[in-house]
């Protein structure tokens, strides 16, 4: 089904086996800023790496979704990214752009802030291949791949002396940023991240909300005191 050899995959209707969730490391906002300081924005390749880290951290797209983004998916006027494809491997170093995401909920528009729009515009101005059908995260027209992303994250994490994370860790970092810094609720995070239902997000990030219990308690006390 993933390679388009068959149209339907009945096993998708089954629940995933229950088990312990892996501990995925992520960056706090302060750690993210430390990593950004390790890039030389006057260097072509470092600017691509900077743009890549920024885009994933500020949008929460899946790794394969980010790789599949082309410039026509970026709407500067509306400040949105249209996420509707994934970059899939065929093996032997060959890839293809599949016009579908991991789940139906993954087909979505992601709102962008002004700074993210600016970062993308700066990158497009100097990117060698930047037509509407060219990949956003690409060097000389060649799209980025997972192994390149992992090596880059490891290198700059070590420079910044922060935890080494994966591409999935960047997605977790975004959700942590949404919850702990912006104070967004589970519905907003679930919708933005393209998850099927809020339960998935709540189960994945319940420890973030648990960490906020004291803050919530303080807010309740303050409201009662003012009443």
Short mmCIF file of N, CA and C in Angstrom, two decimals, residues 44 47-48 51 70-76 116-138:
data_model
loop_
_atom_site.label_atom_id
_atom_site.label_comp_id
_atom_site.label_asym_id
_atom_site.label_seq_id
_atom_site.Cartn_x
_atom_site.Cartn_y
_atom_site.Cartn_z
N UNK A 44 25.97 28.68 2.60
CA UNK A 44 24.81 28.13 1.88
C UNK A 44 24.25 26.88 2.56
N UNK A 47 22.80 27.52 6.04
CA UNK A 47 21.50 28.19 5.97
C UNK A 47 20.40 27.18 5.69
N UNK A 48 20.69 26.18 4.85
CA UNK A 48 19.72 25.11 4.61
C UNK A 48 19.46 24.33 5.90
N UNK A 51 17.37 26.45 8.23
CA UNK A 51 15.98 26.50 7.76
C UNK A 51 15.26 25.20 8.07
N UNK A 70 7.04 21.12 -1.30
CA UNK A 70 7.56 21.88 -2.44
C UNK A 70 7.09 23.33 -2.28
N UNK A 71 7.69 24.21 -3.06
CA UNK A 71 7.41 25.64 -2.85
C UNK A 71 5.95 26.01 -3.12
N UNK A 72 5.26 25.26 -3.96
CA UNK A 72 3.84 25.56 -4.19
C UNK A 72 3.00 25.25 -2.96
N UNK A 73 3.54 24.49 -2.02
CA UNK A 73 2.83 24.19 -0.76
C UNK A 73 2.93 25.35 0.23
N UNK A 74 3.79 26.30 -0.05
CA UNK A 74 4.01 27.45 0.82
C UNK A 74 3.22 28.65 0.31
N UNK A 75 2.26 29.10 1.12
CA UNK A 75 1.44 30.26 0.76
C UNK A 75 1.86 31.43 1.65
N UNK A 76 2.68 32.29 1.07
CA UNK A 76 3.21 33.41 1.84
C UNK A 76 2.10 34.37 2.27
N UNK A 116 8.76 32.57 10.70
CA UNK A 116 8.93 31.37 9.87
C UNK A 116 8.75 31.71 8.40
N UNK A 117 7.81 32.58 8.09
CA UNK A 117 7.63 33.04 6.71
C UNK A 117 8.90 33.74 6.23
N UNK A 118 9.47 34.57 7.09
CA UNK A 118 10.70 35.28 6.72
C UNK A 118 11.86 34.31 6.48
N UNK A 119 12.01 33.31 7.36
CA UNK A 119 13.07 32.31 7.21
C UNK A 119 12.94 31.58 5.88
N UNK A 120 11.74 31.21 5.51
CA UNK A 120 11.52 30.51 4.24
C UNK A 120 11.81 31.42 3.05
N UNK A 121 11.42 32.69 3.14
CA UNK A 121 11.67 33.63 2.05
C UNK A 121 13.16 33.86 1.84
N UNK A 122 13.91 33.98 2.94
CA UNK A 122 15.35 34.18 2.85
C UNK A 122 16.00 32.97 2.17
N UNK A 123 15.58 31.77 2.56
CA UNK A 123 16.15 30.56 1.96
C UNK A 123 15.81 30.48 0.47
N UNK A 124 14.58 30.81 0.11
CA UNK A 124 14.19 30.69 -1.29
C UNK A 124 14.96 31.67 -2.18
N UNK A 125 15.30 32.81 -1.65
CA UNK A 125 16.00 33.81 -2.44
C UNK A 125 17.38 33.35 -2.91
N UNK A 126 18.04 32.51 -2.09
CA UNK A 126 19.38 32.08 -2.49
C UNK A 126 19.43 30.60 -2.90
N UNK A 127 18.33 29.89 -2.73
CA UNK A 127 18.31 28.48 -3.13
C UNK A 127 18.50 28.37 -4.64
N UNK A 128 19.32 27.46 -5.08
CA UNK A 128 19.64 27.35 -6.50
C UNK A 128 18.41 26.96 -7.32
N UNK A 129 17.69 25.94 -6.88
CA UNK A 129 16.48 25.49 -7.58
C UNK A 129 15.28 25.81 -6.71
N UNK A 130 14.50 26.82 -7.12
CA UNK A 130 13.40 27.26 -6.25
C UNK A 130 12.11 27.53 -7.01
N UNK A 131 11.85 26.75 -8.06
CA UNK A 131 10.56 26.84 -8.75
C UNK A 131 9.48 26.23 -7.87
N UNK A 132 8.23 26.44 -8.25
CA UNK A 132 7.12 25.95 -7.43
C UNK A 132 7.13 24.45 -7.22
N UNK A 133 7.67 23.69 -8.19
CA UNK A 133 7.67 22.23 -8.07
C UNK A 133 8.97 21.69 -7.47
N UNK A 134 9.85 22.57 -7.01
CA UNK A 134 11.10 22.14 -6.37
C UNK A 134 10.89 21.97 -4.86
N UNK A 135 11.64 21.06 -4.28
CA UNK A 135 11.53 20.81 -2.84
C UNK A 135 12.05 22.00 -2.04
N UNK A 136 11.36 22.31 -0.95
CA UNK A 136 11.79 23.40 -0.08
C UNK A 136 13.11 23.04 0.60
N UNK A 137 13.17 21.85 1.19
CA UNK A 137 14.37 21.42 1.90
C UNK A 137 15.25 20.63 0.95
N UNK A 138 15.96 21.36 0.10
CA UNK A 138 16.79 20.70 -0.90
C UNK A 138 18.05 21.53 -1.15
#
